[in-house]
Amino acid sequence: MSERTKTVICCVVGARPNFMKMAPVIEGLKRRPSLRPYLVHTGQHYDSALSHVFFEELGLPRPDHDLGVGSGSHARQTAAVMTALDELWDRERPDLVVVAGDVNSTVAAALVAAKRGIPTAHVEAGLRSRDRTMPEELNRIVTDAISDILFVTSADAVENLRAEGIPAPKIHLVGNPMIDTLRRHVAAARERDTIARVGATRGGFALMTLHRPSNVDDPARLGRIMLRVESIARRIPVIFPVHPRTRAQLESMGGGAMDGVRLEPPLGYLDFLGLLEGCRLVITDSGGVQEESTALGVPCITLRANTERPVTIHEGTNRLAGDDPDVLEGLVAEILAGPERGPTGPALWDGRAGERIASVLDSWAAGRVAPGGLTSPEPVDIIKD
Ligand code: UD1
Ligand code: UDP
């Protein structure tokens, strides 16, 4: 097939969790001769430790366009991505846009594509925390409402979309591309000496990540959490790679050095996965880490009152701590008294989601009436192979 007749697919990434989700999708798309994917990085995350390291480690192609939008308020950041993409797609209009997850770059790209009449596919659609104070919840609702093809990771997400009136033919239950990436890299991650490098022993430490505004933006709340973590560290050492949002807050509170708590800079994917795979338990407020711990069977405490990923509780290792950090110590004690590993997660999280997504998009492209023309994808509710 000549380059001119291929379906051109613009994949948009911007922030740390996007990279693990998009890597297997791009890989799947590249294997389809009739599709030509290319990559745009909005630059929402720009530090090497939050961005470039993942391109190297995950084998992502160098972005064809780097929009360099950087940080800002929600409105400014979203508007900057929208303006930059609008200009880009004025010059070269893709046949389809693919976005992933729930960050500002995702909703911005979906909005520009929808208003330009460019069909859009949303990877990791349908997740709902039902907490509209979370910026990500607003991003999810808007992105799903205006996307044409919705790829979901679990059956509860299908139900959420159906309850919002999204027609079944748009929805494809394909599994979890973030877990494709995990399965591909877990052996290499295990072989690194990251556990020893951070001064820990296999199974003998807790891993922690924290970056949700609801936990870290209020110094009083972050202070209460860290007090509890310091107590936990008397029972089991805590390794804490610190997100820049959290580091800024800890620094404004006067540092953060605590006995038994080892603060690390944000880690690359392989180092982090090596720690996650080898830890006794994880304490987190990350969406992705809830899923990854479930896939590995690693006990997880989520320091939130809700989760948009209930499958990690019902079919995984996740427990919600709720709003009160005082319950953390009790939950850690329960985990330490229990089995070291739980079940390893939902059936479709089998490492083949990227391939299923590519297969749906290939069918969609084959049925396309005209370049950029809107056609419904085949009504495929649950894709097993
Ligand atoms: C964003 C996403 C969140 C996701 C998280 C993953 C939104 C609304 N939030 O949150 O859903 O879970 O990424 O990590 O999209 N900063 C740096 N270096 C960088 C990027 C940011 O130092 O490379 C600092 C800046 O001070 C910035 C702050 O971190 O103001 C927050 O960055 P931002 O992208 O706005 O939100 P996150 O908290 O990272
Ligand atoms: N992660 C990483 N290094 C770290 C912390 C997390 O590579 O220091 C990875 C983690 O394994 C997962 C992704 O980042 O793949 C999750 O991103 P994050 O927690 O920033 O965002 P969320 O999932 O909450 O949107």
Tab-separated table of C-alpha atoms and ligand atoms in Angstrom:
chain	number	residue	atom	x	y	z
A	1	MET	CA	0.000	0.000	0.000
A	2	SER	CA	1.399	3.416	-0.918
A	3	GLU	CA	2.067	5.913	1.852
A	4	ARG	CA	-0.576	8.231	0.368
A	5	THR	CA	-3.428	5.762	0.774
A	6	LYS	CA	-2.600	4.742	4.338
A	7	THR	CA	-4.849	5.895	7.174
A	8	VAL	CA	-2.900	8.518	9.115
A	9	ILE	CA	-3.332	8.216	12.887
A	10	CYS	CA	-2.105	10.927	15.234
A	11	CYS	CA	-1.324	9.535	18.723
A	12	VAL	CA	-1.151	12.255	21.387
A	13	VAL	CA	0.779	11.908	24.657
A	14	GLY	CA	1.658	14.516	27.258
A	15	ALA	CA	2.157	13.290	30.824
A	16	ARG	CA	3.896	10.341	32.531
A	17	PRO	CA	1.020	7.824	32.568
A	18	ASN	CA	0.300	8.390	28.861
A	19	PHE	CA	3.579	6.861	27.730
A	20	MET	CA	2.979	3.367	29.150
A	21	LYS	CA	-0.538	3.329	27.698
A	22	MET	CA	0.392	4.537	24.212
A	23	ALA	CA	3.551	2.444	23.645
A	24	PRO	CA	1.739	-0.858	22.929
A	25	VAL	CA	-0.927	0.924	20.868
A	26	ILE	CA	1.694	2.448	18.579
A	27	GLU	CA	3.460	-0.871	18.341
A	28	GLY	CA	0.203	-2.567	17.298
A	29	LEU	CA	-0.623	0.178	14.770
A	30	LYS	CA	2.841	-0.024	13.214
A	31	ARG	CA	2.333	-3.696	12.461
A	32	ARG	CA	-0.730	-2.902	10.311
A	33	PRO	CA	0.358	-2.136	6.717
A	34	SER	CA	-2.664	0.079	5.996
A	35	LEU	CA	-2.094	2.375	8.983
A	36	ARG	CA	0.486	5.124	9.462
A	37	PRO	CA	0.709	6.234	13.097
A	38	TYR	CA	2.689	9.265	14.185
A	39	LEU	CA	3.330	10.712	17.621
A	40	VAL	CA	2.743	14.148	19.145
A	41	HIS	CA	4.075	15.020	22.620
A	42	THR	CA	2.285	18.019	24.090
A	43	GLY	CA	5.079	18.680	26.605
A	44	GLN	CA	2.728	18.762	29.616
A	45	HIS	CA	5.487	16.809	31.376
A	46	TYR	CA	8.941	17.898	30.278
A	47	ASP	CA	11.516	16.889	32.927
A	48	SER	CA	13.669	14.044	31.750
A	49	ALA	CA	12.550	11.909	34.719
A	50	LEU	CA	8.873	12.433	33.862
A	51	SER	CA	9.157	12.205	30.111
A	52	HIS	CA	12.318	11.414	28.114
A	53	VAL	CA	13.337	8.420	30.186
A	54	PHE	CA	10.144	6.618	29.173
A	55	PHE	CA	10.794	7.104	25.466
A	56	GLU	CA	14.131	5.382	25.832
A	57	GLU	CA	12.956	2.599	28.113
A	58	LEU	CA	9.660	1.789	26.401
A	59	GLY	CA	11.001	1.994	22.854
A	60	LEU	CA	8.572	4.775	21.960
A	61	PRO	CA	9.451	6.519	18.695
A	62	ARG	CA	10.831	10.034	19.015
A	63	PRO	CA	7.794	12.370	18.793
A	64	ASP	CA	7.203	13.766	15.324
A	65	HIS	CA	6.068	16.989	17.001
A	66	ASP	CA	6.863	18.311	20.476
A	67	LEU	CA	4.469	21.111	21.358
A	68	GLY	CA	6.384	22.192	24.470
A	69	VAL	CA	3.342	23.549	26.339
A	70	GLY	CA	4.800	23.060	29.858
A	71	SER	CA	3.077	23.754	33.165
A	72	GLY	CA	0.293	26.199	33.990
A	73	SER	CA	-3.166	26.453	35.490
A	74	HIS	CA	-5.672	23.919	34.145
A	75	ALA	CA	-7.199	26.474	31.790
A	76	ARG	CA	-3.865	27.770	30.520
A	77	GLN	CA	-2.361	24.323	30.030
A	78	THR	CA	-5.466	22.931	28.308
A	79	ALA	CA	-5.750	26.033	26.112
A	80	ALA	CA	-2.063	25.872	25.174
A	81	VAL	CA	-2.404	22.256	24.027
A	82	MET	CA	-5.579	23.114	22.110
A	83	THR	CA	-4.011	26.073	20.327
A	84	ALA	CA	-0.864	24.174	19.393
A	85	LEU	CA	-2.781	21.142	18.098
A	86	ASP	CA	-5.199	23.345	16.203
A	87	GLU	CA	-2.281	24.912	14.335
A	88	LEU	CA	-0.635	21.545	13.730
A	89	TRP	CA	-3.802	19.914	12.364
A	90	ASP	CA	-4.421	22.958	10.194
A	91	ARG	CA	-1.201	22.095	8.396
A	92	GLU	CA	-1.587	18.287	8.411
A	93	ARG	CA	-4.972	16.786	9.130
A	94	PRO	CA	-4.847	13.208	10.424
A	95	ASP	CA	-7.611	10.719	9.580
A	96	LEU	CA	-7.921	9.726	13.235
A	97	VAL	CA	-6.657	10.964	16.609
A	98	VAL	CA	-5.844	8.582	19.480
A	99	VAL	CA	-5.729	9.880	23.065
A	100	ALA	CA	-5.172	7.977	26.314
A	101	GLY	CA	-6.174	8.345	29.944
A	102	ASP	CA	-7.422	11.410	31.762
A	103	VAL	CA	-4.806	14.152	31.800
A	104	ASN	CA	-5.293	17.706	30.530
A	105	SER	CA	-3.501	16.918	27.255
A	106	THR	CA	-6.047	14.154	26.584
A	107	VAL	CA	-9.168	16.283	26.897
A	108	ALA	CA	-7.513	19.152	25.019
A	109	ALA	CA	-6.662	16.931	22.043
A	110	ALA	CA	-10.119	15.334	22.018
A	111	LEU	CA	-11.799	18.745	22.006
A	112	VAL	CA	-9.742	20.057	19.094
A	113	ALA	CA	-10.241	16.863	17.098
A	114	ALA	CA	-14.007	16.797	17.725
A	115	LYS	CA	-14.466	20.429	16.691
A	116	ARG	CA	-12.483	19.795	13.532
A	117	GLY	CA	-14.578	16.720	12.737
A	118	ILE	CA	-11.588	14.390	13.082
A	119	PRO	CA	-12.681	11.007	14.473
A	120	THR	CA	-11.174	10.306	17.884
A	121	ALA	CA	-10.382	7.109	19.765
A	122	HIS	CA	-10.044	7.192	23.560
A	123	VAL	CA	-7.862	4.547	25.181
A	124	GLU	CA	-8.876	3.796	28.800
A	125	ALA	CA	-12.410	5.170	28.413
A	126	GLY	CA	-15.293	4.790	30.846
A	127	LEU	CA	-13.472	4.966	34.189
A	128	ARG	CA	-15.437	6.996	36.735
A	129	SER	CA	-14.598	7.947	40.322
A	130	ARG	CA	-17.873	9.933	40.585
A	131	ASP	CA	-15.815	12.629	42.271
A	132	ARG	CA	-16.056	15.771	40.177
A	133	THR	CA	-13.578	17.622	42.376
A	134	MET	CA	-10.909	15.490	40.649
A	135	PRO	CA	-9.687	17.292	37.538
A	136	GLU	CA	-9.223	13.902	35.875
A	137	GLU	CA	-12.917	13.004	36.338
A	138	LEU	CA	-13.974	16.056	34.334
A	139	ASN	CA	-11.392	15.189	31.685
A	140	ARG	CA	-12.715	11.614	31.450
A	141	ILE	CA	-16.369	12.619	31.157
A	142	VAL	CA	-15.718	15.204	28.450
A	143	THR	CA	-13.299	13.016	26.475
A	144	ASP	CA	-15.685	10.060	26.463
A	145	ALA	CA	-18.670	12.199	25.487
A	146	ILE	CA	-16.939	13.516	22.351
A	147	SER	CA	-14.886	10.494	21.262
A	148	ASP	CA	-16.034	8.187	18.478
A	149	ILE	CA	-14.282	4.964	19.487
A	150	LEU	CA	-13.989	4.029	23.159
A	151	PHE	CA	-11.467	1.411	24.268
A	152	VAL	CA	-12.136	0.170	27.791
A	153	THR	CA	-10.068	-1.867	30.221
A	154	SER	CA	-12.817	-3.492	32.337
A	155	ALA	CA	-16.510	-4.399	32.265
A	156	ASP	CA	-17.503	-1.751	34.854
A	157	ALA	CA	-16.277	0.912	32.433
A	158	VAL	CA	-18.586	-0.460	29.724
A	159	GLU	CA	-21.493	-0.107	32.167
A	160	ASN	CA	-20.507	3.475	33.018
A	161	LEU	CA	-20.495	4.462	29.359
A	162	ARG	CA	-23.795	2.723	28.624
A	163	ALA	CA	-25.369	4.504	31.625
A	164	GLU	CA	-24.266	7.811	30.098
A	165	GLY	CA	-26.065	6.948	26.861
A	166	ILE	CA	-23.019	6.027	24.761
A	167	PRO	CA	-24.124	3.588	22.036
A	168	ALA	CA	-22.754	0.040	22.392
A	169	PRO	CA	-21.093	-0.071	18.944
A	170	LYS	CA	-18.684	2.662	19.998
A	171	ILE	CA	-17.435	0.658	22.986
A	172	HIS	CA	-14.680	-1.969	22.785
A	173	LEU	CA	-13.572	-3.962	25.817
A	174	VAL	CA	-9.966	-4.679	24.855
A	175	GLY	CA	-8.051	-5.062	28.120
A	176	ASN	CA	-5.361	-2.837	29.546
A	177	PRO	CA	-2.497	-1.489	27.421
A	178	MET	CA	-0.679	-0.216	30.536
A	179	ILE	CA	-0.472	-3.850	31.621
A	180	ASP	CA	0.835	-4.845	28.163
A	181	THR	CA	3.779	-2.580	28.926
A	182	LEU	CA	4.203	-4.058	32.384
A	183	ARG	CA	4.223	-7.644	31.097
A	184	ARG	CA	6.715	-6.753	28.394
A	185	HIS	CA	9.199	-5.162	30.786
A	186	VAL	CA	8.798	-6.896	34.134
A	187	ALA	CA	11.601	-9.421	33.603
A	188	ALA	CA	14.082	-6.698	32.631
A	189	ALA	CA	12.934	-4.582	35.583
A	190	ARG	CA	13.498	-7.488	37.987
A	191	GLU	CA	17.038	-7.968	36.708
A	192	ARG	CA	18.101	-4.416	37.614
A	193	ASP	CA	19.605	-3.904	41.029
A	194	THR	CA	17.185	-1.103	41.914
A	195	ILE	CA	16.114	-2.677	45.218
A	196	ALA	CA	19.730	-2.900	46.422
A	197	ARG	CA	20.510	0.546	45.043
A	198	VAL	CA	17.828	2.124	47.242
A	199	GLY	CA	19.193	0.202	50.236
A	200	ALA	CA	16.268	-2.243	50.541
A	201	THR	CA	15.801	-6.006	50.392
A	202	ARG	CA	13.321	-7.965	48.302
A	203	GLY	CA	9.946	-8.185	50.077
A	204	GLY	CA	11.306	-6.073	52.942
A	205	PHE	CA	10.056	-2.595	52.107
A	206	ALA	CA	6.964	-0.566	51.304
A	207	LEU	CA	6.845	1.557	48.137
A	208	MET	CA	4.933	4.835	48.150
A	209	THR	CA	3.809	7.377	45.543
A	210	LEU	CA	1.683	10.439	46.196
A	211	HIS	CA	0.766	13.240	43.832
A	212	ARG	CA	-3.009	13.865	43.817
A	213	PRO	CA	-3.818	17.513	44.557
A	214	SER	CA	-6.333	16.301	47.191
A	215	ASN	CA	-3.450	14.717	49.145
A	216	VAL	CA	-0.498	17.007	48.534
A	217	ASP	CA	-1.707	20.543	47.827
A	218	ASP	CA	-2.832	21.217	51.407
A	219	PRO	CA	0.263	21.245	53.668
A	220	ALA	CA	-1.783	20.277	56.734
A	221	ARG	CA	-3.074	17.145	55.006
A	222	LEU	CA	0.289	16.192	53.561
A	223	GLY	CA	1.822	16.726	57.019
A	224	ARG	CA	-0.697	14.319	58.599
A	225	ILE	CA	-0.023	11.716	55.940
A	226	MET	CA	3.741	11.967	56.384
A	227	LEU	CA	3.400	11.634	60.161
A	228	ARG	CA	1.589	8.318	59.644
A	229	VAL	CA	4.130	7.185	57.077
A	230	GLU	CA	6.912	7.881	59.575
A	231	SER	CA	5.181	5.563	62.070
A	232	ILE	CA	4.775	2.890	59.398
A	233	ALA	CA	8.504	3.182	58.630
A	234	ARG	CA	9.239	1.954	62.164
A	235	ARG	CA	7.772	-1.412	61.090
A	236	ILE	CA	8.900	-1.502	57.456
A	237	PRO	CA	11.179	0.880	55.545
A	238	VAL	CA	9.393	3.093	53.033
A	239	ILE	CA	10.848	4.006	49.614
A	240	PHE	CA	9.174	7.150	48.294
A	241	PRO	CA	9.948	8.413	44.755
A	242	VAL	CA	8.612	11.946	44.963
A	243	HIS	CA	6.583	13.588	42.175
A	244	PRO	CA	7.573	17.257	41.535
A	245	ARG	CA	4.183	18.531	42.734
A	246	THR	CA	4.755	16.743	46.043
A	247	ARG	CA	8.423	17.690	46.305
A	248	ALA	CA	7.553	21.377	45.960
A	249	GLN	CA	5.047	21.069	48.805
A	250	LEU	CA	7.398	19.063	51.047
A	251	GLU	CA	10.122	21.660	50.475
A	252	SER	CA	7.754	24.492	51.355
A	253	MET	CA	7.017	22.599	54.579
A	254	GLY	CA	10.703	22.505	55.467
A	255	GLY	CA	12.162	19.387	53.897
A	256	GLY	CA	10.755	15.970	54.589
A	257	ALA	CA	13.679	13.959	55.997
A	258	MET	CA	12.246	11.161	58.166
A	259	ASP	CA	13.720	8.080	59.809
A	260	GLY	CA	13.070	4.978	57.735
A	261	VAL	CA	11.606	6.909	54.783
A	262	ARG	CA	13.871	7.146	51.786
A	263	LEU	CA	12.965	9.977	49.421
A	264	GLU	CA	13.967	9.408	45.793
A	265	PRO	CA	13.516	11.541	42.693
A	266	PRO	CA	10.811	10.335	40.269
A	267	LEU	CA	12.108	7.035	38.895
A	268	GLY	CA	12.293	5.729	35.374
A	269	TYR	CA	9.808	3.020	34.426
A	270	LEU	CA	12.148	0.042	34.821
A	271	ASP	CA	13.483	1.159	38.203
A	272	PHE	CA	9.977	1.856	39.480
A	273	LEU	CA	8.614	-1.425	38.155
A	274	GLY	CA	11.550	-3.264	39.729
A	275	LEU	CA	10.608	-1.771	43.097
A	276	LEU	CA	6.889	-2.396	42.646
A	277	GLU	CA	7.454	-6.011	41.715
A	278	GLY	CA	9.755	-6.584	44.687
A	279	CYS	CA	8.074	-4.625	47.466
A	280	ARG	CA	5.971	-6.045	50.313
A	281	LEU	CA	3.196	-3.513	49.729
A	282	VAL	CA	2.516	-0.230	47.980
A	283	ILE	CA	0.843	2.907	49.328
A	284	THR	CA	-0.327	5.195	46.541
A	285	ASP	CA	-2.866	7.607	45.113
A	286	SER	CA	-1.854	6.880	41.513
A	287	GLY	CA	-4.349	5.440	39.072
A	288	GLY	CA	-1.746	3.477	37.158
A	289	VAL	CA	-0.044	2.050	40.245
A	290	GLN	CA	-3.389	0.656	41.475
A	291	GLU	CA	-3.642	-1.289	38.219
A	292	GLU	CA	-0.018	-2.377	38.085
A	293	SER	CA	-0.060	-3.704	41.659
A	294	THR	CA	-3.234	-5.636	40.837
A	295	ALA	CA	-1.558	-7.147	37.763
A	296	LEU	CA	1.420	-8.212	39.903
A	297	GLY	CA	-0.625	-9.359	42.918
A	298	VAL	CA	1.191	-6.837	45.140
A	299	PRO	CA	-0.922	-5.634	48.109
A	300	CYS	CA	-1.930	-2.001	47.544
A	301	ILE	CA	-3.381	0.687	49.800
A	302	THR	CA	-4.925	3.598	47.925
A	303	LEU	CA	-4.948	6.786	49.901
A	304	ARG	CA	-8.216	8.076	48.484
A	305	ALA	CA	-11.907	7.919	49.317
A	306	ASN	CA	-12.825	6.541	45.882
A	307	THR	CA	-11.339	4.906	42.843
A	308	GLU	CA	-12.270	5.023	39.185
A	309	ARG	CA	-10.744	1.526	38.996
A	310	PRO	CA	-13.038	-0.674	41.159
A	311	VAL	CA	-11.845	-3.793	39.343
A	312	THR	CA	-8.562	-3.437	41.273
A	313	ILE	CA	-10.574	-3.963	44.470
A	314	HIS	CA	-13.020	-6.656	43.302
A	315	GLU	CA	-10.554	-8.655	41.241
A	316	GLY	CA	-7.259	-7.362	42.582
A	317	THR	CA	-5.180	-6.409	45.591
A	318	ASN	CA	-6.318	-2.829	46.135
A	319	ARG	CA	-7.932	-1.443	49.318
A	320	LEU	CA	-9.202	2.086	49.741
A	321	ALA	CA	-7.914	3.847	52.850
A	322	GLY	CA	-10.554	6.582	52.586
A	323	ASP	CA	-9.900	10.195	53.498
A	324	ASP	CA	-8.400	9.589	56.930
A	325	PRO	CA	-4.630	8.944	56.982
A	326	ASP	CA	-4.963	7.620	60.550
A	327	VAL	CA	-6.223	4.279	59.186
A	328	LEU	CA	-3.031	3.702	57.212
A	329	GLU	CA	-1.086	1.994	59.986
A	330	GLY	CA	-3.886	-0.497	60.671
A	331	LEU	CA	-4.132	-1.386	56.987
A	332	VAL	CA	-0.383	-1.887	56.750
A	333	ALA	CA	-0.472	-4.153	59.821
A	334	GLU	CA	-3.254	-6.246	58.229
A	335	ILE	CA	-1.259	-6.635	55.034
A	336	LEU	CA	1.929	-7.579	56.882
A	337	ALA	CA	-0.010	-10.293	58.714
A	338	GLY	CA	-1.445	-11.671	55.455
A	339	PRO	CA	-0.147	-13.381	52.319
A	340	GLU	CA	2.687	-11.704	50.421
A	341	ARG	CA	0.919	-11.856	47.081
A	342	GLY	CA	-2.703	-11.834	45.936
A	343	PRO	CA	-4.396	-12.899	42.691
A	344	THR	CA	-2.952	-11.385	39.541
A	345	GLY	CA	-5.819	-9.490	38.091
A	346	PRO	CA	-8.571	-9.368	35.477
A	347	ALA	CA	-8.664	-11.859	32.616
A	348	LEU	CA	-8.216	-9.456	29.717
A	349	TRP	CA	-5.141	-7.824	31.275
A	350	ASP	CA	-3.054	-10.322	29.377
A	351	GLY	CA	-0.561	-8.210	27.448
A	352	ARG	CA	-2.536	-8.115	24.193
A	353	ALA	CA	-4.633	-4.958	24.511
A	354	GLY	CA	-2.471	-2.944	22.098
A	355	GLU	CA	-2.929	-5.582	19.418
A	356	ARG	CA	-6.718	-5.634	19.952
A	357	ILE	CA	-6.877	-1.847	19.697
A	358	ALA	CA	-4.875	-1.932	16.442
A	359	SER	CA	-7.206	-4.598	15.081
A	360	VAL	CA	-10.308	-2.477	15.766
A	361	LEU	CA	-8.694	0.595	14.212
A	362	ASP	CA	-7.635	-1.408	11.165
A	363	SER	CA	-11.263	-2.515	10.664
A	364	TRP	CA	-12.428	1.024	11.215
A	365	ALA	CA	-9.955	2.314	8.623
A	366	ALA	CA	-11.064	-0.324	6.106
A	367	GLY	CA	-14.666	0.840	6.411
A	368	ARG	CA	-13.830	4.516	6.210
A	369	VAL	CA	-15.976	6.209	3.532
A	370	ALA	CA	-13.631	9.075	2.767
A	371	PRO	CA	-10.502	10.546	4.318
A	372	GLY	CA	-11.620	11.851	7.689
A	373	GLY	CA	-15.183	10.690	7.001
A	374	LEU	CA	-17.114	9.605	10.076
A	375	THR	CA	-18.214	5.998	10.063
A	376	SER	CA	-19.117	3.832	12.990
A	377	PRO	CA	-16.653	1.138	13.905
A	378	GLU	CA	-17.843	-2.434	13.720
A	379	PRO	CA	-20.087	-3.208	16.696
A	380	VAL	CA	-17.630	-5.310	18.681
A	381	ASP	CA	-18.477	-5.297	22.358
A	382	ILE	CA	-15.950	-7.679	23.770
A	383	ILE	CA	-12.850	-8.526	21.843
A	384	LYS	CA	-11.119	-11.624	23.058
A	385	ASP	CA	-8.677	-12.309	20.204
B	1	UD1	C1	-0.701	15.351	35.893
B	1	UD1	C2	-2.140	14.920	35.611
B	1	UD1	C3	-2.537	13.788	36.561
B	1	UD1	C4	-1.544	12.640	36.461
B	1	UD1	C5	-0.137	13.162	36.703
B	1	UD1	C6	0.826	12.051	36.444
B	1	UD1	C7	-3.749	16.636	34.873
B	1	UD1	C8	-4.884	17.480	35.295
B	1	UD1	N1	-3.084	16.016	35.859
B	1	UD1	O1	-0.650	15.859	37.220
B	1	UD1	O2	-3.809	13.285	36.180
B	1	UD1	O3	-1.871	11.685	37.435
B	1	UD1	O4	0.142	14.239	35.761
B	1	UD1	O5	2.068	12.276	36.994
B	1	UD1	O6	-3.471	16.513	33.717
B	1	UD1	N2	6.288	19.704	36.977
B	1	UD1	C9	7.647	19.577	36.928
B	1	UD1	N3	8.174	18.924	35.849
B	1	UD1	C10	7.423	18.395	34.850
B	1	UD1	C11	6.045	18.537	34.928
B	1	UD1	C12	5.472	19.185	36.007
B	1	UD1	O7	8.366	20.038	37.799
B	1	UD1	O8	7.988	17.809	33.906
B	1	UD1	C13	5.691	20.395	38.154
B	1	UD1	C14	5.271	21.822	37.834
B	1	UD1	O9	5.547	22.603	38.935
B	1	UD1	C15	3.776	21.689	37.677
B	1	UD1	C16	3.428	20.547	38.606
B	1	UD1	O10	4.542	19.672	38.568
B	1	UD1	O11	3.105	22.875	37.978
B	1	UD1	C17	2.166	19.808	38.212
B	1	UD1	O12	2.248	19.355	36.864
B	1	UD1	P1	0.905	19.108	35.998
B	1	UD1	O13	1.225	18.467	34.713
B	1	UD1	O14	0.106	20.367	35.952
B	1	UD1	O15	0.075	18.148	36.916
B	1	UD1	P2	0.497	16.825	37.674
B	1	UD1	O16	0.318	17.038	39.139
B	1	UD1	O17	1.821	16.362	37.186
B	2	UDP	N1	5.914	5.560	37.625
B	2	UDP	C1	7.267	5.661	37.273
B	2	UDP	N2	8.126	6.265	38.151
B	2	UDP	C2	7.728	6.755	39.351
B	2	UDP	C3	6.338	6.651	39.696
B	2	UDP	C4	5.468	6.060	38.801
B	2	UDP	O1	7.663	5.210	36.194
B	2	UDP	O2	8.563	7.283	40.103
B	2	UDP	C5	4.988	4.948	36.660
B	2	UDP	C6	4.083	3.861	37.187
B	2	UDP	O3	4.710	2.600	37.138
B	2	UDP	C7	2.914	3.948	36.216
B	2	UDP	C8	2.821	5.429	35.902
B	2	UDP	O4	4.094	5.966	36.267
B	2	UDP	O5	3.224	3.233	35.022
B	2	UDP	C9	1.730	6.078	36.717
B	2	UDP	O6	1.792	7.455	36.546
B	2	UDP	P1	1.333	8.485	37.663
B	2	UDP	O7	1.243	7.820	38.972
B	2	UDP	O8	2.212	9.660	37.516
B	2	UDP	O9	-0.096	8.943	37.110
B	2	UDP	P2	-1.577	8.352	37.286
B	2	UDP	O10	-1.538	6.927	36.899
B	2	UDP	O11	-1.996	8.588	38.694
B	2	UDP	O12	-2.373	9.199	36.367
